[in-house]
């Protein structure tokens, strides 16, 4: 059902952009990377773990990363490219750990 409902091709063409950025941001352990893995698993037809995910007191995502679903090969129900770019961030930890100003500059670029 998810595969047939996502229609990014018309949205991106109308807006004149290459991809729709989806920022994954939240506390440590809130499921940001797991969410991406779940979405990709739907399009792959099998469980994927490309984004490092798990349970820990510290952030398992140690640097800001960008992922395209199925490495950019995913198709919607009309066999058009899924133009979503997931931006996976470190957990919000505070202090010197987690998301910082340099990461925010990359995200905003």
Short mmCIF file of N, CA, C and O in Angstrom, two decimals:
data_model
loop_
_atom_site.label_atom_id
_atom_site.label_comp_id
_atom_site.label_asym_id
_atom_site.label_seq_id
_atom_site.Cartn_x
_atom_site.Cartn_y
_atom_site.Cartn_z
N UNK A 1 0.82 -1.19 0.00
CA UNK A 1 0.00 0.00 0.00
C UNK A 1 0.87 1.26 0.00
O UNK A 1 0.61 2.18 -0.75
N UNK A 2 1.91 1.30 0.85
CA UNK A 2 2.79 2.47 0.92
C UNK A 2 3.44 2.73 -0.43
O UNK A 2 3.49 3.87 -0.87
N UNK A 3 3.88 1.69 -1.08
CA UNK A 3 4.55 1.85 -2.38
C UNK A 3 3.65 2.55 -3.40
O UNK A 3 4.10 3.36 -4.18
N UNK A 4 2.37 2.25 -3.39
CA UNK A 4 1.45 2.83 -4.36
C UNK A 4 0.99 4.23 -4.00
O UNK A 4 0.52 4.98 -4.85
N UNK A 5 1.13 4.62 -2.74
CA UNK A 5 0.62 5.91 -2.28
C UNK A 5 1.62 7.05 -2.41
O UNK A 5 1.24 8.20 -2.44
N UNK A 6 2.89 6.73 -2.47
CA UNK A 6 3.90 7.79 -2.54
C UNK A 6 4.03 8.24 -3.99
O UNK A 6 4.38 7.45 -4.87
N UNK A 7 3.75 9.51 -4.21
CA UNK A 7 3.84 10.06 -5.57
C UNK A 7 4.67 11.33 -5.51
O UNK A 7 4.15 12.43 -5.40
N UNK A 8 5.98 11.17 -5.55
CA UNK A 8 6.88 12.33 -5.41
C UNK A 8 7.23 12.96 -6.74
O UNK A 8 7.65 14.11 -6.79
N UNK A 9 7.04 12.24 -7.83
CA UNK A 9 7.47 12.71 -9.14
C UNK A 9 6.79 14.03 -9.52
O UNK A 9 7.46 14.99 -9.89
N UNK A 10 5.48 14.09 -9.43
CA UNK A 10 4.76 15.31 -9.79
C UNK A 10 5.11 16.46 -8.86
O UNK A 10 5.29 17.59 -9.30
N UNK A 11 5.23 16.17 -7.55
CA UNK A 11 5.57 17.22 -6.58
C UNK A 11 6.93 17.85 -6.87
O UNK A 11 7.07 19.07 -6.87
N UNK A 12 7.91 17.02 -7.12
CA UNK A 12 9.26 17.55 -7.36
C UNK A 12 9.35 18.28 -8.70
O UNK A 12 10.01 19.30 -8.80
N UNK A 13 8.68 17.76 -9.71
CA UNK A 13 8.70 18.43 -11.02
C UNK A 13 8.03 19.79 -10.95
O UNK A 13 8.54 20.77 -11.49
N UNK A 14 6.88 19.87 -10.28
CA UNK A 14 6.16 21.14 -10.14
C UNK A 14 6.98 22.16 -9.37
O UNK A 14 7.02 23.33 -9.73
N UNK A 15 7.65 21.70 -8.31
CA UNK A 15 8.44 22.60 -7.47
C UNK A 15 9.81 22.90 -8.06
O UNK A 15 10.51 23.80 -7.58
N UNK A 16 10.23 22.16 -9.08
CA UNK A 16 11.54 22.38 -9.69
C UNK A 16 12.69 21.94 -8.80
O UNK A 16 13.76 22.53 -8.82
N UNK A 17 12.48 20.88 -8.01
CA UNK A 17 13.52 20.37 -7.12
C UNK A 17 13.82 18.91 -7.47
O UNK A 17 13.01 18.23 -8.10
N UNK A 18 15.00 18.46 -7.06
CA UNK A 18 15.40 17.08 -7.36
C UNK A 18 14.80 16.07 -6.39
O UNK A 18 14.44 14.97 -6.78
N UNK A 19 14.74 16.44 -5.09
CA UNK A 19 14.28 15.52 -4.06
C UNK A 19 13.53 16.26 -2.97
O UNK A 19 13.72 17.46 -2.79
N UNK A 20 12.73 15.53 -2.24
CA UNK A 20 12.08 16.05 -1.04
C UNK A 20 12.92 15.57 0.13
O UNK A 20 13.13 14.37 0.31
N UNK A 21 13.43 16.51 0.91
CA UNK A 21 14.25 16.17 2.07
C UNK A 21 13.35 15.88 3.27
O UNK A 21 12.45 16.66 3.57
N UNK A 22 13.63 14.77 3.95
CA UNK A 22 12.90 14.39 5.15
C UNK A 22 13.91 14.37 6.28
O UNK A 22 14.79 13.50 6.34
N UNK A 23 13.83 15.35 7.18
CA UNK A 23 14.77 15.45 8.30
C UNK A 23 14.29 14.59 9.46
O UNK A 23 13.17 14.74 9.94
N UNK A 24 15.15 13.66 9.88
CA UNK A 24 14.87 12.80 11.02
C UNK A 24 15.64 13.36 12.21
O UNK A 24 16.87 13.31 12.24
N UNK A 25 14.92 13.93 13.16
CA UNK A 25 15.55 14.58 14.30
C UNK A 25 14.77 14.22 15.56
O UNK A 25 13.55 14.08 15.53
N UNK A 26 15.49 14.02 16.65
CA UNK A 26 14.83 13.67 17.91
C UNK A 26 15.82 13.20 18.94
O UNK A 26 17.03 13.20 18.73
N UNK A 27 15.29 12.80 20.09
CA UNK A 27 16.11 12.32 21.20
C UNK A 27 16.82 11.03 20.83
O UNK A 27 16.43 10.31 19.89
N UNK A 28 17.84 10.69 21.61
CA UNK A 28 18.54 9.41 21.47
C UNK A 28 17.52 8.29 21.65
O UNK A 28 16.70 8.33 22.56
N UNK A 29 17.57 7.32 20.77
CA UNK A 29 16.72 6.15 20.90
C UNK A 29 15.27 6.36 20.50
O UNK A 29 14.43 5.51 20.77
N UNK A 30 14.96 7.47 19.84
CA UNK A 30 13.57 7.73 19.47
C UNK A 30 13.16 7.03 18.18
O UNK A 30 11.99 7.07 17.81
N UNK A 31 14.10 6.41 17.48
CA UNK A 31 13.75 5.61 16.31
C UNK A 31 13.96 6.28 14.97
O UNK A 31 13.38 5.87 13.97
N UNK A 32 14.82 7.29 14.92
CA UNK A 32 15.06 8.01 13.66
C UNK A 32 15.63 7.08 12.59
O UNK A 32 15.09 6.98 11.49
N UNK A 33 16.73 6.41 12.89
CA UNK A 33 17.36 5.50 11.93
C UNK A 33 16.47 4.29 11.66
O UNK A 33 16.37 3.81 10.52
N UNK A 34 15.80 3.80 12.69
CA UNK A 34 14.89 2.67 12.52
C UNK A 34 13.74 3.02 11.59
O UNK A 34 13.29 2.18 10.80
N UNK A 35 13.27 4.26 11.65
CA UNK A 35 12.20 4.70 10.75
C UNK A 35 12.66 4.60 9.30
O UNK A 35 11.96 4.06 8.45
N UNK A 36 13.86 5.12 9.02
CA UNK A 36 14.38 5.01 7.66
C UNK A 36 14.49 3.55 7.24
O UNK A 36 14.09 3.18 6.14
N UNK A 37 15.06 2.71 8.10
CA UNK A 37 15.20 1.29 7.77
C UNK A 37 13.85 0.65 7.46
O UNK A 37 13.72 -0.17 6.55
N UNK A 38 12.81 1.04 8.20
CA UNK A 38 11.47 0.50 7.97
C UNK A 38 10.93 0.92 6.61
O UNK A 38 10.37 0.10 5.87
N UNK A 39 11.09 2.19 6.27
CA UNK A 39 10.63 2.67 4.96
C UNK A 39 11.37 1.95 3.84
O UNK A 39 10.76 1.46 2.89
N UNK A 40 12.68 1.86 3.98
CA UNK A 40 13.46 1.17 2.94
C UNK A 40 13.07 -0.30 2.84
O UNK A 40 13.00 -0.86 1.74
N UNK A 41 12.79 -0.93 3.97
CA UNK A 41 12.40 -2.35 3.97
C UNK A 41 11.14 -2.58 3.16
O UNK A 41 11.02 -3.60 2.46
N UNK A 42 10.19 -1.64 3.21
CA UNK A 42 8.97 -1.76 2.42
C UNK A 42 9.30 -1.81 0.94
O UNK A 42 8.78 -2.66 0.20
N UNK A 43 10.19 -0.94 0.49
CA UNK A 43 10.52 -0.87 -0.94
C UNK A 43 11.46 -1.98 -1.38
O UNK A 43 11.44 -2.38 -2.55
N UNK A 44 12.25 -2.50 -0.48
CA UNK A 44 13.16 -3.61 -0.81
C UNK A 44 12.45 -4.96 -0.78
O UNK A 44 12.91 -5.92 -1.36
N UNK A 45 11.36 -5.04 -0.03
CA UNK A 45 10.65 -6.31 0.11
C UNK A 45 11.34 -7.26 1.07
O UNK A 45 11.07 -8.46 1.09
N UNK A 46 12.24 -6.72 1.87
CA UNK A 46 12.96 -7.50 2.89
C UNK A 46 13.43 -6.52 3.96
O UNK A 46 13.46 -5.31 3.74
N UNK A 47 13.82 -7.04 5.11
CA UNK A 47 14.29 -6.18 6.20
C UNK A 47 15.68 -5.66 5.87
O UNK A 47 16.58 -6.43 5.51
N UNK A 48 15.85 -4.33 5.96
CA UNK A 48 17.16 -3.73 5.72
C UNK A 48 17.64 -3.03 6.99
O UNK A 48 16.84 -2.64 7.84
N UNK A 49 18.94 -2.88 7.10
CA UNK A 49 19.56 -2.20 8.25
C UNK A 49 20.67 -1.29 7.78
O UNK A 49 21.73 -1.24 8.38
N UNK A 50 20.44 -0.56 6.69
CA UNK A 50 21.50 0.30 6.15
C UNK A 50 21.87 1.40 7.14
O UNK A 50 23.04 1.73 7.29
N UNK A 51 20.86 1.99 7.80
CA UNK A 51 21.14 3.00 8.82
C UNK A 51 21.38 2.29 10.14
O UNK A 51 20.60 1.42 10.54
N UNK A 52 22.48 2.62 10.80
CA UNK A 52 22.83 1.99 12.07
C UNK A 52 21.75 2.30 13.11
O UNK A 52 21.49 3.46 13.40
N UNK A 53 21.12 1.26 13.64
CA UNK A 53 20.03 1.45 14.60
C UNK A 53 20.12 0.40 15.68
O UNK A 53 20.68 -0.68 15.49
N UNK A 54 19.56 0.71 16.82
CA UNK A 54 19.55 -0.21 17.94
C UNK A 54 19.19 0.51 19.22
O UNK A 54 18.72 1.64 19.20
N UNK A 55 19.45 -0.13 20.34
CA UNK A 55 19.12 0.44 21.65
C UNK A 55 20.40 0.74 22.41
O UNK A 55 21.26 -0.12 22.56
N UNK A 56 20.56 1.98 22.86
CA UNK A 56 21.76 2.39 23.58
C UNK A 56 21.49 3.67 24.35
O UNK A 56 20.57 4.42 24.01
N UNK A 57 22.30 3.93 25.37
CA UNK A 57 22.18 5.19 26.12
C UNK A 57 22.84 6.34 25.37
O UNK A 57 22.56 7.50 25.64
N UNK A 58 23.73 6.02 24.44
CA UNK A 58 24.39 7.04 23.61
C UNK A 58 23.90 6.88 22.18
O UNK A 58 23.44 5.82 21.77
N UNK A 59 24.02 7.93 21.41
CA UNK A 59 23.55 7.91 20.03
C UNK A 59 24.35 6.90 19.20
O UNK A 59 25.58 6.92 19.21
N UNK A 60 23.66 6.00 18.50
CA UNK A 60 24.33 5.06 17.61
C UNK A 60 24.68 5.73 16.29
O UNK A 60 25.60 5.31 15.60
N UNK A 61 23.93 6.74 15.91
CA UNK A 61 24.25 7.53 14.73
C UNK A 61 25.29 8.55 15.15
O UNK A 61 25.01 9.45 15.94
N UNK A 62 26.51 8.40 14.66
CA UNK A 62 27.62 9.23 15.13
C UNK A 62 27.92 10.40 14.21
O UNK A 62 28.75 11.24 14.54
N UNK A 63 27.28 10.44 13.05
CA UNK A 63 27.44 11.58 12.16
C UNK A 63 26.19 11.72 11.30
O UNK A 63 25.47 10.76 11.08
N UNK A 64 25.96 12.92 10.85
CA UNK A 64 24.83 13.22 9.99
C UNK A 64 25.00 12.48 8.66
O UNK A 64 26.07 12.51 8.06
N UNK A 65 23.95 11.78 8.21
CA UNK A 65 24.01 11.03 6.96
C UNK A 65 22.74 11.28 6.15
O UNK A 65 21.69 11.55 6.71
N UNK A 66 22.89 11.16 4.84
CA UNK A 66 21.75 11.28 3.94
C UNK A 66 21.56 9.96 3.20
O UNK A 66 22.54 9.36 2.73
N UNK A 67 20.31 9.51 3.15
CA UNK A 67 20.00 8.23 2.50
C UNK A 67 18.89 8.43 1.48
O UNK A 67 17.91 9.12 1.74
N UNK A 68 19.04 7.79 0.33
CA UNK A 68 17.96 7.68 -0.64
C UNK A 68 17.39 6.28 -0.50
O UNK A 68 18.14 5.32 -0.33
N UNK A 69 16.08 6.14 -0.56
CA UNK A 69 15.44 4.84 -0.41
C UNK A 69 15.96 3.90 -1.50
O UNK A 69 15.98 4.25 -2.68
N UNK A 70 16.39 2.73 -1.07
CA UNK A 70 16.94 1.71 -1.98
C UNK A 70 18.05 2.29 -2.85
O UNK A 70 18.16 1.99 -4.05
N UNK A 71 18.86 3.17 -2.25
CA UNK A 71 19.99 3.81 -2.92
C UNK A 71 19.56 4.56 -4.18
O UNK A 71 20.27 4.63 -5.16
N UNK A 72 18.34 5.11 -4.15
CA UNK A 72 17.82 5.89 -5.27
C UNK A 72 17.12 5.07 -6.33
O UNK A 72 16.69 5.61 -7.35
N UNK A 73 16.98 3.78 -6.12
CA UNK A 73 16.37 2.91 -7.13
C UNK A 73 14.90 2.58 -6.85
O UNK A 73 14.26 1.90 -7.66
N UNK A 74 14.35 3.05 -5.72
CA UNK A 74 12.96 2.73 -5.36
C UNK A 74 11.98 3.38 -6.32
O UNK A 74 12.20 4.49 -6.79
N UNK A 75 10.89 2.67 -6.61
CA UNK A 75 9.86 3.15 -7.52
C UNK A 75 8.51 3.17 -6.81
O UNK A 75 8.25 2.36 -5.93
N UNK A 76 7.65 4.11 -7.21
CA UNK A 76 6.30 4.16 -6.66
C UNK A 76 5.39 3.20 -7.43
O UNK A 76 5.86 2.42 -8.27
N UNK A 77 4.08 3.25 -7.16
CA UNK A 77 3.14 2.36 -7.81
C UNK A 77 3.03 2.58 -9.32
O UNK A 77 2.53 1.72 -10.04
N UNK A 78 3.51 3.72 -9.82
CA UNK A 78 3.50 4.01 -11.25
C UNK A 78 4.88 3.81 -11.88
O UNK A 78 5.14 4.29 -12.97
N UNK A 79 5.76 3.14 -11.13
CA UNK A 79 7.13 2.84 -11.57
C UNK A 79 7.96 4.11 -11.82
O UNK A 79 8.85 4.13 -12.66
N UNK A 80 7.67 5.16 -11.06
CA UNK A 80 8.47 6.38 -11.12
C UNK A 80 9.34 6.44 -9.87
O UNK A 80 8.98 5.93 -8.82
N UNK A 81 10.49 7.07 -10.01
CA UNK A 81 11.46 7.15 -8.92
C UNK A 81 10.86 7.81 -7.68
O UNK A 81 10.18 8.82 -7.77
N UNK A 82 11.14 7.21 -6.52
CA UNK A 82 10.77 7.81 -5.24
C UNK A 82 11.84 8.86 -4.94
O UNK A 82 13.01 8.53 -4.74
N UNK A 83 11.46 10.11 -4.92
CA UNK A 83 12.43 11.19 -4.79
C UNK A 83 12.46 11.73 -3.36
O UNK A 83 12.32 12.92 -3.13
N UNK A 84 12.67 10.83 -2.42
CA UNK A 84 12.80 11.21 -1.01
C UNK A 84 14.24 11.02 -0.58
O UNK A 84 14.85 9.99 -0.85
N UNK A 85 14.77 12.03 0.09
CA UNK A 85 16.11 11.93 0.68
C UNK A 85 15.93 12.06 2.19
O UNK A 85 15.45 13.06 2.68
N UNK A 86 16.27 11.00 2.91
CA UNK A 86 16.15 11.00 4.37
C UNK A 86 17.45 11.51 4.97
O UNK A 86 18.53 11.00 4.65
N UNK A 87 17.35 12.50 5.82
CA UNK A 87 18.49 13.13 6.47
C UNK A 87 18.49 12.68 7.92
O UNK A 87 17.67 13.14 8.72
N UNK A 88 19.37 11.74 8.24
CA UNK A 88 19.41 11.11 9.57
C UNK A 88 20.41 11.82 10.45
O UNK A 88 21.59 11.91 10.11
N UNK A 89 19.96 12.33 11.57
CA UNK A 89 20.82 13.09 12.46
C UNK A 89 21.13 12.31 13.73
O UNK A 89 20.44 11.36 14.08
N UNK A 90 22.17 12.75 14.42
CA UNK A 90 22.48 12.19 15.72
C UNK A 90 21.38 12.58 16.69
O UNK A 90 20.63 13.51 16.44
N UNK A 91 21.30 11.85 17.79
CA UNK A 91 20.31 12.17 18.80
C UNK A 91 20.62 13.51 19.48
O UNK A 91 21.76 13.96 19.53
N UNK A 92 19.58 14.14 19.99
CA UNK A 92 19.74 15.39 20.73
C UNK A 92 20.22 15.04 22.13
O UNK A 92 19.46 14.53 22.95
N UNK A 93 21.50 15.30 22.40
CA UNK A 93 22.10 14.90 23.67
C UNK A 93 22.45 16.09 24.55
O UNK A 93 22.47 15.99 25.76
N UNK A 94 22.80 17.21 23.94
CA UNK A 94 23.26 18.35 24.72
C UNK A 94 24.76 18.27 24.94
O UNK A 94 25.40 17.26 24.68
N UNK A 95 25.36 19.35 25.38
CA UNK A 95 26.79 19.38 25.61
C UNK A 95 27.57 19.24 24.32
O UNK A 95 27.18 19.75 23.28
N UNK A 96 28.69 18.51 24.37
CA UNK A 96 29.55 18.32 23.20
C UNK A 96 29.13 17.14 22.34
O UNK A 96 29.75 16.87 21.32
N UNK A 97 28.13 16.41 22.75
CA UNK A 97 27.70 15.22 22.02
C UNK A 97 26.47 15.53 21.18
O UNK A 97 25.75 16.49 21.42
N UNK A 98 26.23 14.66 20.21
CA UNK A 98 25.02 14.78 19.41
C UNK A 98 25.08 15.87 18.37
O UNK A 98 26.15 16.29 17.93
N UNK A 99 23.94 16.35 17.98
CA UNK A 99 23.80 17.35 16.93
C UNK A 99 24.42 18.67 17.36
O UNK A 99 24.20 19.14 18.46
N UNK A 100 25.23 19.30 16.47
CA UNK A 100 25.86 20.57 16.79
C UNK A 100 25.67 21.57 15.66
O UNK A 100 25.03 21.28 14.65
N UNK A 101 26.25 22.76 15.80
CA UNK A 101 26.07 23.85 14.83
C UNK A 101 26.59 23.46 13.44
O UNK A 101 25.97 23.80 12.43
N UNK A 102 27.73 22.76 13.36
CA UNK A 102 28.25 22.33 12.06
C UNK A 102 27.28 21.39 11.35
O UNK A 102 27.07 21.48 10.15
N UNK A 103 26.69 20.48 12.12
CA UNK A 103 25.71 19.57 11.55
C UNK A 103 24.50 20.34 11.04
O UNK A 103 23.97 20.03 9.97
N UNK A 104 24.08 21.34 11.78
CA UNK A 104 22.92 22.14 11.37
C UNK A 104 23.21 22.88 10.07
O UNK A 104 22.34 22.99 9.21
N UNK A 105 24.44 23.36 9.87
CA UNK A 105 24.81 24.02 8.61
C UNK A 105 24.68 23.04 7.44
O UNK A 105 24.19 23.39 6.38
N UNK A 106 25.13 21.79 7.63
CA UNK A 106 25.02 20.78 6.58
C UNK A 106 23.55 20.49 6.26
O UNK A 106 23.18 20.33 5.11
N UNK A 107 22.75 20.41 7.30
CA UNK A 107 21.33 20.12 7.12
C UNK A 107 20.64 21.23 6.34
O UNK A 107 19.83 20.97 5.45
N UNK A 108 20.98 22.45 6.64
CA UNK A 108 20.32 23.59 6.02
C UNK A 108 20.81 23.84 4.59
O UNK A 108 20.19 24.57 3.83
N UNK A 109 21.93 23.24 4.21
CA UNK A 109 22.48 23.45 2.87
C UNK A 109 21.70 22.73 1.81
O UNK A 109 21.25 21.68 1.88
#
